[in-house]
CSV table of C-alpha atoms in Angstrom, one decimal:
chain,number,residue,atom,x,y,z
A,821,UNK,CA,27.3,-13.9,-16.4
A,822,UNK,CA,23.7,-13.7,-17.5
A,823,UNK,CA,22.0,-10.0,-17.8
A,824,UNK,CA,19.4,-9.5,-15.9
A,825,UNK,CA,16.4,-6.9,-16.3
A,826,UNK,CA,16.6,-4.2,-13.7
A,827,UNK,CA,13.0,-3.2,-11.9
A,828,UNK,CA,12.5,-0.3,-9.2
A,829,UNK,CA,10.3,-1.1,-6.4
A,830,UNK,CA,8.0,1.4,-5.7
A,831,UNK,CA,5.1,2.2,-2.4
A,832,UNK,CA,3.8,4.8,-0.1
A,833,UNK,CA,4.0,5.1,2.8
A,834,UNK,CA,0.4,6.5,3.5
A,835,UNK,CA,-1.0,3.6,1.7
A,836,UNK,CA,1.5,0.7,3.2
A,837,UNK,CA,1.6,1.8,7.2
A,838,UNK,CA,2.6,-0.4,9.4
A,839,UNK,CA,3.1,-3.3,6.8
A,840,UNK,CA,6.1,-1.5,5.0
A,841,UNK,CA,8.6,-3.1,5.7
A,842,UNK,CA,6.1,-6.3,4.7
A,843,UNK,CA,5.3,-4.6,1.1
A,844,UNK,CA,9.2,-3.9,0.3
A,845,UNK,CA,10.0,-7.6,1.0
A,846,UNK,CA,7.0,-9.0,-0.9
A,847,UNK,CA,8.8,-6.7,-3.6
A,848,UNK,CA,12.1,-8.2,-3.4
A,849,UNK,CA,10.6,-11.5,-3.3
A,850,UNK,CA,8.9,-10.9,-6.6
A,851,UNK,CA,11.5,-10.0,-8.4
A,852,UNK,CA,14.1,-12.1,-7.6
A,853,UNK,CA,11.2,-14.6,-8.6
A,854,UNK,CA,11.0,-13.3,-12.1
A,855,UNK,CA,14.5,-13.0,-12.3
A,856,UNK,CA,14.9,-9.1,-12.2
A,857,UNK,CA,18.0,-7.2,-11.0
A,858,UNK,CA,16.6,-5.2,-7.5
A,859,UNK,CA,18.0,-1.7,-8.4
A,860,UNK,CA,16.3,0.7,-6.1
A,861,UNK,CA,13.3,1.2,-3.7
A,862,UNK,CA,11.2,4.2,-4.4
A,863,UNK,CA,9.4,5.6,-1.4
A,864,UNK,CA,6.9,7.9,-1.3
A,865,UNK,CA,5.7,9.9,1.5
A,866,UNK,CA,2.9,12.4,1.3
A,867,UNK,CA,4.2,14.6,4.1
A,868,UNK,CA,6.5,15.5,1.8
A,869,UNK,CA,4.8,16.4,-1.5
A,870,UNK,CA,7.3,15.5,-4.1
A,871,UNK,CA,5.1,14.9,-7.0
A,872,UNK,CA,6.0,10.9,-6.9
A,873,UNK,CA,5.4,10.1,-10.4
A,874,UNK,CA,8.1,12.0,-11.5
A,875,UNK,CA,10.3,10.4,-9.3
A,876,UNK,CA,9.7,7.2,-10.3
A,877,UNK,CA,9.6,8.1,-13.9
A,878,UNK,CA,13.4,9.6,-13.3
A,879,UNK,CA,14.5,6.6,-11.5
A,880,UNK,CA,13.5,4.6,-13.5
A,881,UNK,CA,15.0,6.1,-16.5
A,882,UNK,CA,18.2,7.3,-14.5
A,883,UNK,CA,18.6,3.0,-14.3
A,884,UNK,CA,17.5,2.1,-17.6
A,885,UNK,CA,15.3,-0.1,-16.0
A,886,UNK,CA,12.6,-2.7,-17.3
A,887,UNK,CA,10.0,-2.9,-14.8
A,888,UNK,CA,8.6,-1.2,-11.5
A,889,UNK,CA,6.7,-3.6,-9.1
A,890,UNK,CA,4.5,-2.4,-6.1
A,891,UNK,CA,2.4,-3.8,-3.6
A,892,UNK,CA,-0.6,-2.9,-5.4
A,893,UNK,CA,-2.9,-0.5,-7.4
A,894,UNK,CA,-4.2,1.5,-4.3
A,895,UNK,CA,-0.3,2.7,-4.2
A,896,UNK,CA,-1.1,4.8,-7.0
A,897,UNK,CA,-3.7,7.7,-7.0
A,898,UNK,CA,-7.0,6.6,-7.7
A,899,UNK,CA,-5.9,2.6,-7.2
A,900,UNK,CA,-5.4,3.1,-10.9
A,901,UNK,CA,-2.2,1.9,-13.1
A,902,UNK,CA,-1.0,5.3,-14.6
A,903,UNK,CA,-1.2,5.0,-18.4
A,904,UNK,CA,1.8,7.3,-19.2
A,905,UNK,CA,3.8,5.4,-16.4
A,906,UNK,CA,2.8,2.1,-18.2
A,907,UNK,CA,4.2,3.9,-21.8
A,908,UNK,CA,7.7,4.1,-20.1
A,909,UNK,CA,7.7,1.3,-17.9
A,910,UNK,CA,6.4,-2.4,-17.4
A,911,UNK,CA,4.6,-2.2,-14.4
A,912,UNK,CA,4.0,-5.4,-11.9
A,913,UNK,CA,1.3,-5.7,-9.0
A,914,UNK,CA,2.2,-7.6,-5.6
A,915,UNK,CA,-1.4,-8.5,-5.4
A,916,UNK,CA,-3.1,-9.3,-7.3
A,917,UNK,CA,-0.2,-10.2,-8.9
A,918,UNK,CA,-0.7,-8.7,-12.8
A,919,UNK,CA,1.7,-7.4,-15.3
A,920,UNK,CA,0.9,-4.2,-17.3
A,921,UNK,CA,3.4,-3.9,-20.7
A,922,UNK,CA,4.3,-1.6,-22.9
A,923,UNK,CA,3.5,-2.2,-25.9
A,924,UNK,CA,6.4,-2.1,-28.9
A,925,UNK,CA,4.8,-2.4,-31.1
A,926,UNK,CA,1.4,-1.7,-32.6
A,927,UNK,CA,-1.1,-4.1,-32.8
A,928,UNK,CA,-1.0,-5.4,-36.4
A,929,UNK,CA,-4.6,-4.3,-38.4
A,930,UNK,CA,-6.0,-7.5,-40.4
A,931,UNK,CA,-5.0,-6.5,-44.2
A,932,UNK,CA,-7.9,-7.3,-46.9
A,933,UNK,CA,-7.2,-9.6,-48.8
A,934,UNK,CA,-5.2,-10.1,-51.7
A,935,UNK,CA,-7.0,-9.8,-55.5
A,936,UNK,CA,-6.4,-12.7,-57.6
A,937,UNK,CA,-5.1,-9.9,-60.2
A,938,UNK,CA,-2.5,-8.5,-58.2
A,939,UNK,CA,-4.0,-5.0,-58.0
């Protein structure tokens, strides 16, 4: 049997509405697309006030998993891809459909170059 990555999907409610049950299928759909392992489905709702980046953040690290996909930016505050979210986790967009990765390494410096008289 082949491993496959596991990913969290992750939405609010506020911000999905009546096209929830829409947003968690175009989810699934994804993922099984880009051959991920569906491991769990974060849901946030406001009315609640669980700070929901630190739920996801736990998840994600409770599962060891690769990536978190959601229906889009605006499911995040400030429609904005939260940077220390990105440093943990690879995080995937619905629509438009984009890919933010965490980078593992640095990106490599161009080096001077070498002196003919090897100092």
């Amino acid at each position: 049997m082949r491993y496959k990555p596991t990913r969290l999907g992750y939405l609010r409610t506020d911000v999905s509405g009546v096209a929830q049950f829409w947003d968690q299928t175009q989810i699934r759909k994804l993922a099984t697309r880009l051959g991920y392992d569906f491991a769990d489905m974060v849901i946030y709702d406001p009315r609640f006030g669980r700070p929901p980046l630190a739920r996801l953040k736990a998840q994600a690290t409770r599962l060891d998993a690769e990536a978190v996909i959601v229906p889009s930016p605006e499911h995040f505050d400030g429609a904005e891809i939260p940077g220390t979210l990105v440093q943990q986790i690879d995080v995937i967009t619905v629509t438009p459909e984009e890919t933010y990765a965490r980078r593992t390494m640095p990106p490599v410096r161009d080096l001077p170059p070498a002196r003919a008289d090897g100092a």
